[in-house]
Short mmCIF file of C-alpha atoms in Angstrom, two decimals:
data_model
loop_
_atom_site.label_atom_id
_atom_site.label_comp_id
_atom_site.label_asym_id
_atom_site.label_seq_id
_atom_site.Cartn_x
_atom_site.Cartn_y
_atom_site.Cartn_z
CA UNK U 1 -179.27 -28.40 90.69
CA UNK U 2 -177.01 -27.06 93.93
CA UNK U 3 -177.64 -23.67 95.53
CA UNK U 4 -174.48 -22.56 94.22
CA UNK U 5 -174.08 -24.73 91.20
CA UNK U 6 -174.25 -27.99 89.74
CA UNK U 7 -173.11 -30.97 91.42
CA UNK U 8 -170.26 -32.57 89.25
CA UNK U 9 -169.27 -35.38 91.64
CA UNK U 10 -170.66 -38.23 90.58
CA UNK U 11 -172.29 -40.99 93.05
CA UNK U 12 -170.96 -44.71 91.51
CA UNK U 13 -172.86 -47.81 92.42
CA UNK U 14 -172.18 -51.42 91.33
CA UNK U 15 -174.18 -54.41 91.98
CA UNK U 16 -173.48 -58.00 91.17
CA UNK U 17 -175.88 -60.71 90.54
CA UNK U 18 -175.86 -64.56 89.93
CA UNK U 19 -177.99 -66.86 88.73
CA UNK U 20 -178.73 -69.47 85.86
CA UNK U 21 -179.97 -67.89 82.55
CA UNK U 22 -179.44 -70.45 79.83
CA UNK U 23 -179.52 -67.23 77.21
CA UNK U 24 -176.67 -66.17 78.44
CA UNK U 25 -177.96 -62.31 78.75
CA UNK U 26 -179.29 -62.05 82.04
CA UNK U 27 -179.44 -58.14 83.42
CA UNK U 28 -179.53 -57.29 79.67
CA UNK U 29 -183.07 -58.81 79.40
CA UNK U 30 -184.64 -55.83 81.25
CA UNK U 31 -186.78 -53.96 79.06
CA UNK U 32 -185.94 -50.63 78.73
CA UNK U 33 -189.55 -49.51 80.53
CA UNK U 34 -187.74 -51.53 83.64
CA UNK U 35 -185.15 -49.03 83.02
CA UNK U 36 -186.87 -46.02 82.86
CA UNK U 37 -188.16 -46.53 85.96
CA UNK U 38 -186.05 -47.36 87.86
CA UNK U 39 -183.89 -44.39 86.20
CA UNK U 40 -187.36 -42.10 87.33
CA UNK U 41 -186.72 -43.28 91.04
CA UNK U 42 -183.23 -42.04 90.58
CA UNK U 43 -184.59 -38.63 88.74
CA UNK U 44 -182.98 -38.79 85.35
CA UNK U 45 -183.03 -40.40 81.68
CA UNK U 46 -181.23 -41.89 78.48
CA UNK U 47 -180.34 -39.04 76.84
CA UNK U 48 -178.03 -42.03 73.81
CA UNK U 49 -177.20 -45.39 73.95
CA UNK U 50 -174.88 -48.20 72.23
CA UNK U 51 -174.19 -51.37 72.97
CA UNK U 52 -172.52 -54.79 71.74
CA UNK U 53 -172.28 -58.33 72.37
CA UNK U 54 -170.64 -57.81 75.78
CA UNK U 55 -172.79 -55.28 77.60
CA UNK U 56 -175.35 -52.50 76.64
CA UNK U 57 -173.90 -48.47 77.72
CA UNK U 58 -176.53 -45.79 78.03
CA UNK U 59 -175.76 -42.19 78.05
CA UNK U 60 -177.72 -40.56 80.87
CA UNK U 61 -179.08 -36.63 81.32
CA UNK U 62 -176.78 -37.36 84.90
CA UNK U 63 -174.23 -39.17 83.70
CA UNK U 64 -174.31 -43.21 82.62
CA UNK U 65 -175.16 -46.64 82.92
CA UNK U 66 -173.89 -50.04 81.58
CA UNK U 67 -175.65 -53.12 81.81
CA UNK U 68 -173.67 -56.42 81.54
CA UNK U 69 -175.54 -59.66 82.45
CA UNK U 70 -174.56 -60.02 85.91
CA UNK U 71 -173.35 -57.18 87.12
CA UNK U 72 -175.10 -53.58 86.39
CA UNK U 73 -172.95 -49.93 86.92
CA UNK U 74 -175.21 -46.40 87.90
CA UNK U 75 -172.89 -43.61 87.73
CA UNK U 76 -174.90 -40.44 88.48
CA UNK U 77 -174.21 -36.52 89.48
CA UNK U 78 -176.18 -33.48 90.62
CA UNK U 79 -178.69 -34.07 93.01
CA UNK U 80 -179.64 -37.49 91.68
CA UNK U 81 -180.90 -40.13 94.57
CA UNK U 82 -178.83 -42.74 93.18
CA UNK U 83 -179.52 -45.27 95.89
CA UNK U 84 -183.49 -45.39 95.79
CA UNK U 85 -182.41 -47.77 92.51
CA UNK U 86 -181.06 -50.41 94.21
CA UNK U 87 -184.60 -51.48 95.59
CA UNK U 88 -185.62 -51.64 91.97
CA UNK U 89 -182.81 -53.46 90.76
CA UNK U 90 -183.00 -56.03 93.54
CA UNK U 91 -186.89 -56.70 92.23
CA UNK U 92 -186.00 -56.70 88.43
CA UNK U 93 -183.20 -58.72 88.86
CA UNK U 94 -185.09 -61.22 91.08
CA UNK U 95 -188.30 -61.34 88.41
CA UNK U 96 -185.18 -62.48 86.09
CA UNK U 97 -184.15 -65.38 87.95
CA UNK U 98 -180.56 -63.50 89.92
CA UNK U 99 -180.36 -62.73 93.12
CA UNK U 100 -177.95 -59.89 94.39
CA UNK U 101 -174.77 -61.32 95.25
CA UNK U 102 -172.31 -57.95 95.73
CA UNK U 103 -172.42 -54.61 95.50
CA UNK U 104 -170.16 -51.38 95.92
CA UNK U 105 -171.23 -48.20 96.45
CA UNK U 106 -168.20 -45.12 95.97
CA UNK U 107 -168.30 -41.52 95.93
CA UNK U 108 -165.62 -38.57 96.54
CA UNK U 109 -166.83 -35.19 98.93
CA UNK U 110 -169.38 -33.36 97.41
CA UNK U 111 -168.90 -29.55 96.38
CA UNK U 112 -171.66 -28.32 97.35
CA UNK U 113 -172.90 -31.15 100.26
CA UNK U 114 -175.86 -28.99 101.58
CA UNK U 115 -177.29 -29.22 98.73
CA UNK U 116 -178.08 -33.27 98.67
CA UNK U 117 -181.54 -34.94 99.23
CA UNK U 118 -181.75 -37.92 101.25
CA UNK U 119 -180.56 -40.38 101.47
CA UNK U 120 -177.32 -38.05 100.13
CA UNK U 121 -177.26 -36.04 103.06
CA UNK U 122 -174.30 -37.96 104.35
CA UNK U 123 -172.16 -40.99 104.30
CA UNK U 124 -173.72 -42.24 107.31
CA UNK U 125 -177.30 -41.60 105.88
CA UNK U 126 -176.06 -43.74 102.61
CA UNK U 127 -175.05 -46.55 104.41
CA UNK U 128 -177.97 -46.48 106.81
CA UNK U 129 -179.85 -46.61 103.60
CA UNK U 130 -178.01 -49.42 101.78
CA UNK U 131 -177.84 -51.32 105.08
CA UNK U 132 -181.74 -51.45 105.58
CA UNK U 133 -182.42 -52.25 101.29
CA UNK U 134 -179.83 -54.96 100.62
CA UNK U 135 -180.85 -58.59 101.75
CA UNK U 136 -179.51 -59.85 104.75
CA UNK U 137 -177.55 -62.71 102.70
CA UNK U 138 -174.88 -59.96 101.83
CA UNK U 139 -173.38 -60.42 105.55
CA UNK U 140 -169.86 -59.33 104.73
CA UNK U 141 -169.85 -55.50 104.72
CA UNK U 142 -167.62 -52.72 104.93
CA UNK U 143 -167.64 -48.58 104.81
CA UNK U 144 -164.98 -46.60 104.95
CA UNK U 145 -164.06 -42.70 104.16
CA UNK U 146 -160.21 -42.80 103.05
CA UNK U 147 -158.60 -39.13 103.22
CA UNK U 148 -155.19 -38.50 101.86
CA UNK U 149 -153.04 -37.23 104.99
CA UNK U 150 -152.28 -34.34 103.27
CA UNK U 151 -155.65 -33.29 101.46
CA UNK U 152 -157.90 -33.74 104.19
CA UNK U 153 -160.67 -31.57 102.50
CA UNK U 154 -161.33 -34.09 100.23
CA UNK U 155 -162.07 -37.98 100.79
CA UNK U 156 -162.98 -41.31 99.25
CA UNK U 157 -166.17 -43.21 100.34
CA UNK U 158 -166.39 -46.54 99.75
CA UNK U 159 -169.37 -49.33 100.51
CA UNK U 160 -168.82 -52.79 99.64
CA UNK U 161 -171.38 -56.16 100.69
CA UNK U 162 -170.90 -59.68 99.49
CA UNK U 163 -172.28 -63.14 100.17
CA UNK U 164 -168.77 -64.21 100.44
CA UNK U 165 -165.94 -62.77 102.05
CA UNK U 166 -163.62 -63.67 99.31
CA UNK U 167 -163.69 -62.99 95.66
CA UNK U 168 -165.12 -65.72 93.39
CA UNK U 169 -161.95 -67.13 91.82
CA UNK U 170 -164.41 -67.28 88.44
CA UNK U 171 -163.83 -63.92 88.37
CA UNK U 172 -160.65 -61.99 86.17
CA UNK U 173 -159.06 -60.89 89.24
CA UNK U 174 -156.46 -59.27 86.52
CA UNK U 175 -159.11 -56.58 86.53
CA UNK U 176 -158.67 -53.29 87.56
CA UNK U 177 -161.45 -49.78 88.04
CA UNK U 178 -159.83 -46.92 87.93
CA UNK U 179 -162.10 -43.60 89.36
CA UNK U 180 -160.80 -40.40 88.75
CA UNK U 181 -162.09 -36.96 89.66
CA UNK U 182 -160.57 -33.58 88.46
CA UNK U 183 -161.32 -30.10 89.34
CA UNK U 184 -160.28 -26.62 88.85
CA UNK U 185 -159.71 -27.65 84.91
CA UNK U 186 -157.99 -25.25 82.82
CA UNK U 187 -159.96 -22.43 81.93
CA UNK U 188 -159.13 -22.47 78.35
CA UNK U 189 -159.51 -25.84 78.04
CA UNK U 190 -162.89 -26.17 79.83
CA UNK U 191 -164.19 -23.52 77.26
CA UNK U 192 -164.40 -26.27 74.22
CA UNK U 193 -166.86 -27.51 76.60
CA UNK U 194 -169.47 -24.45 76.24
CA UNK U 195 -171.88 -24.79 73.12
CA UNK U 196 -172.23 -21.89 70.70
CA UNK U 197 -175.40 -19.91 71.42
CA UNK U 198 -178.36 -21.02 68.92
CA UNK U 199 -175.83 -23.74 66.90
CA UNK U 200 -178.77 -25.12 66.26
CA UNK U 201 -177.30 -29.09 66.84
CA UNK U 202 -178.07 -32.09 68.41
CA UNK U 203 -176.89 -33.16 71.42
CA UNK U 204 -175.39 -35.87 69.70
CA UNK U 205 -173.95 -33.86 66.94
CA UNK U 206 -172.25 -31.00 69.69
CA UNK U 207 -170.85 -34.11 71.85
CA UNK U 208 -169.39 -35.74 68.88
CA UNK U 209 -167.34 -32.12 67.71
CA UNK U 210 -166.77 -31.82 71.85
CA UNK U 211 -165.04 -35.45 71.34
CA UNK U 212 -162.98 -34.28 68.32
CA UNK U 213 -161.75 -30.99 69.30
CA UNK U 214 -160.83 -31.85 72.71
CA UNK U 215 -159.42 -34.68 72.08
CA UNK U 216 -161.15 -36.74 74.14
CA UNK U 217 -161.13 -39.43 70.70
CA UNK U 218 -157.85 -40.09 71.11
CA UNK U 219 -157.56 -41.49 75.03
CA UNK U 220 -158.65 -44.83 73.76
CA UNK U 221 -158.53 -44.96 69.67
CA UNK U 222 -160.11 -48.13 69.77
CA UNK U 223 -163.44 -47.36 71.98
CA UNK U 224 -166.64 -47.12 70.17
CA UNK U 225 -167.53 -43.72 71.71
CA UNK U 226 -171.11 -42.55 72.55
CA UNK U 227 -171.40 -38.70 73.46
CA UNK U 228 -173.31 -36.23 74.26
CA UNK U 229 -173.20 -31.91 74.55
CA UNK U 230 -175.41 -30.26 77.25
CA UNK U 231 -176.95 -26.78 76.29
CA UNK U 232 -175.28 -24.45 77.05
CA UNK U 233 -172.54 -26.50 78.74
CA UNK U 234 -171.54 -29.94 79.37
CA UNK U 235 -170.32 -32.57 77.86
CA UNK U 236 -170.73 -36.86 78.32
CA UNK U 237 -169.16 -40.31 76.80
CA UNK U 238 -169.35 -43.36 77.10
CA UNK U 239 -166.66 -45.54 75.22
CA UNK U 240 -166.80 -49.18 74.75
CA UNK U 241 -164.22 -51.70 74.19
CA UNK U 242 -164.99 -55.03 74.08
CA UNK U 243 -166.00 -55.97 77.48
CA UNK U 244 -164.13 -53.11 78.86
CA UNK U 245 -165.71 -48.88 79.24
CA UNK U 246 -164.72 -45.96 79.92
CA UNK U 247 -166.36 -42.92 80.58
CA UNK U 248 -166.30 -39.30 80.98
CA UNK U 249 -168.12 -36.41 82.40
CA UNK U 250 -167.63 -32.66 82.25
CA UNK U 251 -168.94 -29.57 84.19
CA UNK U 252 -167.17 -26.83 82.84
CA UNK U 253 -168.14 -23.55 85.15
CA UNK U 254 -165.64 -21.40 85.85
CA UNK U 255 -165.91 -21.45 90.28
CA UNK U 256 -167.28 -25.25 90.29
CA UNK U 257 -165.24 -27.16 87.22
CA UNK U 258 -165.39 -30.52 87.43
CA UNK U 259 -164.15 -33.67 85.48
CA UNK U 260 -164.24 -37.71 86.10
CA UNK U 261 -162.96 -40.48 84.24
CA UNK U 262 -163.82 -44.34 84.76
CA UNK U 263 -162.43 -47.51 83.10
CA UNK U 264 -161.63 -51.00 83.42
CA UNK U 265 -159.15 -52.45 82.16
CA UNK U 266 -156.38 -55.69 82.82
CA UNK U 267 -153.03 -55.42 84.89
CA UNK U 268 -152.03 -56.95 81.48
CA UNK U 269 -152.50 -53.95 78.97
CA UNK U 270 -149.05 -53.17 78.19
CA UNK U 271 -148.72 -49.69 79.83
CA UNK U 272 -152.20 -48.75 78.51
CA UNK U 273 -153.67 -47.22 81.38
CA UNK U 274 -150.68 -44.73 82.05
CA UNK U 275 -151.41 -43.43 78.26
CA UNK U 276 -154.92 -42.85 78.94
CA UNK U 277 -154.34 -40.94 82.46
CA UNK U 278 -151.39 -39.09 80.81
CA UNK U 279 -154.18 -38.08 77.97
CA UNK U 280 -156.43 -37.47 80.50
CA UNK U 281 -154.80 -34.81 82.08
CA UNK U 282 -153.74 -33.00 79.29
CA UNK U 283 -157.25 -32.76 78.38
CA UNK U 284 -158.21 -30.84 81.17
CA UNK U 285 -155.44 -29.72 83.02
CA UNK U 286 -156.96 -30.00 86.30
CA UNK U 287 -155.70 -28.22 89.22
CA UNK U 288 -156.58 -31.32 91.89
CA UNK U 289 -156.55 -35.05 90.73
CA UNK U 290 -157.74 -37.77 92.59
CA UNK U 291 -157.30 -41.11 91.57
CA UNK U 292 -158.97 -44.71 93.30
CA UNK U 293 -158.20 -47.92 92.24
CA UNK U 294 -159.79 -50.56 93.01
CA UNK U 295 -158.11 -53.83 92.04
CA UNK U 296 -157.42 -57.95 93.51
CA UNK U 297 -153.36 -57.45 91.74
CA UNK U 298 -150.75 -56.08 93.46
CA UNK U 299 -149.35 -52.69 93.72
CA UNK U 300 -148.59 -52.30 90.15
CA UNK U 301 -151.38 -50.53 88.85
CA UNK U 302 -151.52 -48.11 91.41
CA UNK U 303 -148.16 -47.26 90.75
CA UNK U 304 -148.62 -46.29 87.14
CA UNK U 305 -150.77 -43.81 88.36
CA UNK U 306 -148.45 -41.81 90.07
CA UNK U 307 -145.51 -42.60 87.55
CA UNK U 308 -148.10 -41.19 84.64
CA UNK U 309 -149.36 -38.26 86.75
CA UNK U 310 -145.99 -36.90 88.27
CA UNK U 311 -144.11 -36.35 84.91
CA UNK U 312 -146.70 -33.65 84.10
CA UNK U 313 -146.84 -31.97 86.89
CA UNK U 314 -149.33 -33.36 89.50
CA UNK U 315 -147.63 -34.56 92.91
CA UNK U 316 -148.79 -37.18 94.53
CA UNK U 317 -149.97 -35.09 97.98
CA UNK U 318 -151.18 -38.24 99.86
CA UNK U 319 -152.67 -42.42 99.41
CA UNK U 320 -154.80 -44.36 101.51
CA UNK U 321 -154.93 -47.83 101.27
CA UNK U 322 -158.28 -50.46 102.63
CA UNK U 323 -159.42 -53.81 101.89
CA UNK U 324 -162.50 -55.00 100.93
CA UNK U 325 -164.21 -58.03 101.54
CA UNK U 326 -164.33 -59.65 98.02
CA UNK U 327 -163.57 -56.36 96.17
CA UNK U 328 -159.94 -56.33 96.98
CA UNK U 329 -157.90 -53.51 97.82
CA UNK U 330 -158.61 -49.70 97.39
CA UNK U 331 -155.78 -47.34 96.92
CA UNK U 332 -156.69 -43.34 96.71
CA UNK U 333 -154.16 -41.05 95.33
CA UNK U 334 -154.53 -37.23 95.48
CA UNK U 335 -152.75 -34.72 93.38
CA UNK U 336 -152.09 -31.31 92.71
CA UNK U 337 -150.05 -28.34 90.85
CA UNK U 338 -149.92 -24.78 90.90
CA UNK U 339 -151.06 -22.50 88.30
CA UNK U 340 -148.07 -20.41 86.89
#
């Protein structure tokens, strides 16, 4: 918990192993004690889970985590010390049979920075840190902090390693992340976010009438959706859809409101991803918007960002643009309105 408040932006880290596993489930034959502690080193826990036969998704008391077999996602906020997991993870992984073959590591600027334990206590501190625990086979490294020209105050950090310096051409490089970060929601809106004093409800049961009433259920009809309420405020999902999530996470304070949504997704959907940001936003209303995308395509999914956001009312203010040794290329948007 920050000084001032709690820590919304959320600290994202990806690693990608390889490795023979005749099962076919690799990563997603770590017990769930592996998990736990490695979670404990992190400072936080399953609070739901659900899974299929593509990857397992775990609701966490700091946001989420999705295991797939070779590749493993951390997404955590607050004062979390995300990193101290990738030690862990290396081990795990290793006692498996993979050995780390990627990872990325991607944040945006903290609220409340001050308020961070190490290794958090900068960008430079975090790459320090992943610099000294990744093995020395993951020679092809990068870190960069992309700032809008216009928005200054707020930036993208990004930390990618591989073995290779290209991406495997195994690999759907039709895929697309999309990371985005709102804040300043809409008061009203943020309210269906606060549970009733003494409802007496699960977590499980508020998230799910958080879901329905916010209509957070209708972004992506087809997800399985996995939620979960905070007391008294606060609100998390996890949606699965096949092999492709999505996720969201909500801090609702009036001073310090903050809310993210993740997915992947194909260049191929059909115009899906511009109706889920367009839902997005008219969830929450946000004041600021920023948007990363991280894809191996071309420009056009970066460009239904800004033709789904700008019809509503968010101007693109500024983009940066990087490239990533076998990620591919990062594009950060940043938008904003004014309140009438």
């Amino acid at each position: 918990m920050a000084v001032s408040g709690f820590e919304g932006f959320e600290k994202r880290l990806e690693l990608h192993f390889s490795g023979d596993d005749p099962a076919g489930l690799g990563l997603r034959r770590l017990s769930f004690e592996s998990l736990e502690e490695v979670l404990q080193a992190v400072q936080c826990t399953v609070v739901a889970a659900v899974g299929n036969h593509y990857f397992d998704s775990y609701v966490l008391s700091e946001s989420s985590l999705f295991v797939y077999p070779s590749k493993i996602i951390i997404k955590t906020c607050g004062t979390t010390q995300l990193l101290k997991s990738v030690a862990p993870l290396i081990d795990h992984a290793n006692n498996l049979g993979l050995t780390l073959s990627g990872c990325r590591y991607t944040r945006g600027s903290f609220i409340f920075p001050m308020a961070q334990p190490y290794p958090h206590t900068s960008f430079r501190d975090e790459v320090v840190f992943l610099e000294e625990s990744l093995p020395a086979s993951l020679c092809f490294r990068k870190a960069t902090v992309m700032n809008s020209q216009k928005l200054s105050s707020h930036s993208w950090h990004v930390f990618t390693a591989s073995d290779e310096p290209r991406m495997d051409p195994n690999m759907a490089e039709e895929l697309y992340t999309i990371e985005v970060c709102m804040t300043e929601l809409d008061c009203v809106l943020a309210r269906k976010f606060f549970r009733r004093p003494n409802d007496g409800k699960s977590g499980d049961a508020a998230g799910k009438e958080m879901t329905e009433i916010t209509g957070i259920g209708d972004i992506n009809p087809n997800a399985i959706i996995c939620d979960f309420a905070f007391d008294p405020c606060g609100y998390s999902m996890n949606g699965i859809d096949g092999d492709q999530y999505s996720t969201i996470h909500v801090t609702p304070e009036d001073g310090y409101s903050y809310a993210s949504f993740e997915c992947v997704g194909s260049v191929y959907d059909g115009g899906l991803l511009a109706e889920m940001l367009k839902k997005v936003a008219q969830v929450f209303r946000p004041a600021k918007m920023s948007v990363s995308t991280t894809t191996c395509a071309g420009p056009e999914v970066w460009s239904r960002v800004k033709g789904a956001l700008e019809p509503l009312g968010l101007k693109c203010r500024g983009c940066a643009v990087d490239e990533f040794p076998a990620t591919g290329t990062v594009v950060f948007q940043a938008f904003t309105t004014r309140r009438k």
